Coordinates of N, CA and C in Angstrom, one line a residue:
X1 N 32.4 34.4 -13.4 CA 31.9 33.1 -13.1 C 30.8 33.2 -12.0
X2 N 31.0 34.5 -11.3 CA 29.9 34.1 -10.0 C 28.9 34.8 -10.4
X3 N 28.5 35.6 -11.7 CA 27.7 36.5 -12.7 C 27.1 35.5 -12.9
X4 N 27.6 34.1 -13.6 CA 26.4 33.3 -14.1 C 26.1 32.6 -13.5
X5 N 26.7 31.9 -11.8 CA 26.0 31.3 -11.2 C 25.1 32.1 -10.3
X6 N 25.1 33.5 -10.0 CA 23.9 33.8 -9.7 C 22.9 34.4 -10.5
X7 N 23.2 34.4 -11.3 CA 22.0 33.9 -12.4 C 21.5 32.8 -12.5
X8 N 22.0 31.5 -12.5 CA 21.5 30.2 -12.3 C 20.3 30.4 -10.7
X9 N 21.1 30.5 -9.8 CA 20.5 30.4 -8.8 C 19.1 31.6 -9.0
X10 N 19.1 32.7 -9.4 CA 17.9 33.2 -9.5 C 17.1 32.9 -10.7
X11 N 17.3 31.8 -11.4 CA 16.6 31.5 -12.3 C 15.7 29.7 -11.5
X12 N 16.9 29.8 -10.9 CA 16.3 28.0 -10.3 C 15.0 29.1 -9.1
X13 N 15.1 29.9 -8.6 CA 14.4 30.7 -7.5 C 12.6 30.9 -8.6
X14 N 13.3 31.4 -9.9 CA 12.0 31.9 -10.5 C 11.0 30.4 -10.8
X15 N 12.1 29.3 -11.0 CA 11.6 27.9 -10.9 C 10.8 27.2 -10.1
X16 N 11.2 27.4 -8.8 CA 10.7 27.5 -8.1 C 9.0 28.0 -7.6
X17 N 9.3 29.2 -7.8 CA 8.0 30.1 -7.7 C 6.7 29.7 -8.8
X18 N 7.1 28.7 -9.4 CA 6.4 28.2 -10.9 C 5.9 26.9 -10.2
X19 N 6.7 26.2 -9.7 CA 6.1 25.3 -9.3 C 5.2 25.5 -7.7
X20 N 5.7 26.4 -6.9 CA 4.7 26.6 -6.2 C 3.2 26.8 -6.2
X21 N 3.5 27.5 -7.2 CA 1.9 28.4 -8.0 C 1.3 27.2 -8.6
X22 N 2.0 25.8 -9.4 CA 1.6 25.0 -10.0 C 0.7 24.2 -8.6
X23 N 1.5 24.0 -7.6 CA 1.1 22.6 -6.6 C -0.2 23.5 -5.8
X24 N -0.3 25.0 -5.8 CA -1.5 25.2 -5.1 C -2.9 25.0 -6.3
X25 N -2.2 25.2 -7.6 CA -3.3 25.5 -8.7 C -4.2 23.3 -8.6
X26 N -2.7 22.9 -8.3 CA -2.9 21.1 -8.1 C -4.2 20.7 -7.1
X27 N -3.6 21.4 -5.8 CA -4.8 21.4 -4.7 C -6.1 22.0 -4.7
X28 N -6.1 23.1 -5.5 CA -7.3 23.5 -6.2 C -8.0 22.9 -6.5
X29 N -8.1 22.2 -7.9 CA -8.2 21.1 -8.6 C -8.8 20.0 -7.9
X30 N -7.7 19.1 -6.7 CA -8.2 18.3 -6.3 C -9.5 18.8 -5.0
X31 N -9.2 19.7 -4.8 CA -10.6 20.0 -3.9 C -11.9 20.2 -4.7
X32 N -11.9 20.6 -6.0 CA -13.0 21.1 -6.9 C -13.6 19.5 -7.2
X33 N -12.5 18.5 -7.7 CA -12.9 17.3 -8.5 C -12.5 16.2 -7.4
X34 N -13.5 15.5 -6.5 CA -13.0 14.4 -5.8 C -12.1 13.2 -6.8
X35 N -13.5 13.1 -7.6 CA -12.7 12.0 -8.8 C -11.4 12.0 -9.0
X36 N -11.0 13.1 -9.0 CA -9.2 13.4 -9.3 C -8.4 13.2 -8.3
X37 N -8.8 13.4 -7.4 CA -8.2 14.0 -5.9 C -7.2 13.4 -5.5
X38 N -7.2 12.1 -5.4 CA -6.1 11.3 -5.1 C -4.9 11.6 -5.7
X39 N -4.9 11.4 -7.2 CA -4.4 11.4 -8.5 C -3.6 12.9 -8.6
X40 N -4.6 13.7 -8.2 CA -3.7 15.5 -8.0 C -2.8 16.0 -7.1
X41 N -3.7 14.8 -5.8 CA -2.2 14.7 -4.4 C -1.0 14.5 -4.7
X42 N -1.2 12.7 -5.2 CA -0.1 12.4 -5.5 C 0.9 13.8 -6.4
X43 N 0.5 14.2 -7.4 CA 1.3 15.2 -8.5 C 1.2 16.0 -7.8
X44 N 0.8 16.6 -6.9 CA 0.7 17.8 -5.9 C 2.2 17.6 -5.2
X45 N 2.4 16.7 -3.9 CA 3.4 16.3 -3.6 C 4.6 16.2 -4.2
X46 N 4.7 15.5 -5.7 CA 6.6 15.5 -6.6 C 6.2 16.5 -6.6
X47 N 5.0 17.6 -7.7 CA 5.5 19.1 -7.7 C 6.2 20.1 -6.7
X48 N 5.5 19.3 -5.0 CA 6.5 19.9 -3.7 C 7.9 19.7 -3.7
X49 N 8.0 18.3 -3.8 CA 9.4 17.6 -3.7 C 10.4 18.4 -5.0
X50 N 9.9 18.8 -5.6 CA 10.5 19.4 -6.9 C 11.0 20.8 -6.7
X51 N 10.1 21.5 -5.8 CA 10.4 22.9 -5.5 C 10.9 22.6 -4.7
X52 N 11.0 22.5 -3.7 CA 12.1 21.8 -2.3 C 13.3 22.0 -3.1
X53 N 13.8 20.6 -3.8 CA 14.4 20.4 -4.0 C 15.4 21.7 -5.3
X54 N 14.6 22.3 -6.1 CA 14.9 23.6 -6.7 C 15.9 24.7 -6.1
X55 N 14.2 25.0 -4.5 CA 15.4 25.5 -3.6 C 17.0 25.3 -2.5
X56 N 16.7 23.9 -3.0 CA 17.8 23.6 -2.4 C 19.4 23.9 -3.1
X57 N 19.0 23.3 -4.6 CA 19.9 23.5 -5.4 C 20.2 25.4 -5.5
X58 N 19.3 26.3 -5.4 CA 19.7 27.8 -5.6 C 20.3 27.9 -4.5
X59 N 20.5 27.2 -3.2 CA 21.1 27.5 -2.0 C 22.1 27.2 -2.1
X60 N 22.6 26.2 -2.8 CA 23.9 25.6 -2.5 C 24.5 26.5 -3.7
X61 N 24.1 26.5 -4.8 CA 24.9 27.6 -5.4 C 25.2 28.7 -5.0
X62 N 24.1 29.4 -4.3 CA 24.6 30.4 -3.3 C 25.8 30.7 -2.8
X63 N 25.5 29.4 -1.4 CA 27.3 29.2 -0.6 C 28.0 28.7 -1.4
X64 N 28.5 28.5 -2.6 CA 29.4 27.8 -3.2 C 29.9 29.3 -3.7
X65 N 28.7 30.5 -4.1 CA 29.7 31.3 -4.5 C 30.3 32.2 -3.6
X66 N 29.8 32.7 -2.1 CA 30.6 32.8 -1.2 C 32.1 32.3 -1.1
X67 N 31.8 31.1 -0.8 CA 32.7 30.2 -1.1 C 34.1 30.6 -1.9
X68 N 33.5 30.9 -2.9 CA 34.6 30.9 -4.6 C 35.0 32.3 -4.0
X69 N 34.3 33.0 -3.4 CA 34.4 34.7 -3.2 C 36.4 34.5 -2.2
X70 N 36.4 33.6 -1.1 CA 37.6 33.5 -1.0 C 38.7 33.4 -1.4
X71 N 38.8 33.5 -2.4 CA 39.7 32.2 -3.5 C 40.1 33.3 -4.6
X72 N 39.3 34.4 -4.7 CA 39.4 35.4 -5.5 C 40.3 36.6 -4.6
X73 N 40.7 36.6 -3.6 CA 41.7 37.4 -3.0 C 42.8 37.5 -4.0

């Protein structure tokens, strides 16, 4: 069980890293095209809030499997 949740958690990590890469490629974008700019922040920003949030969730699976690691005595 703690095989596939750390697998989860390093796949939510690779997720992560996807959307990083996406929100700088965003800011890019909106620096190149004023017209857009607004419009790329905004989606700039959920894309942050999304990775945040990504790593939050690979974290807590983390300690959960510590956690479980007790329990296995």
């Amino acid at each position: 069980m703690n095989d596939e949740i750390a697998e989860l958690a390093d796949r939510l990590d690779d997720t992560a890293e996807r959307l990083a890469e996406l929100s700088i490629e965003l800011l890019q974008g909106a620096l190149a095209d004023a017209d857009t700019s607004d419009q790329r922040a905004r989606l700039e920003r959920s894309v942050t809030r999304a990775r945040r949030a990504t790593i939050k969730a690979a974290s807590i699976l983390r300690e959960s499997m510590g956690a479980s690691e007790a329990f296995d005595d």
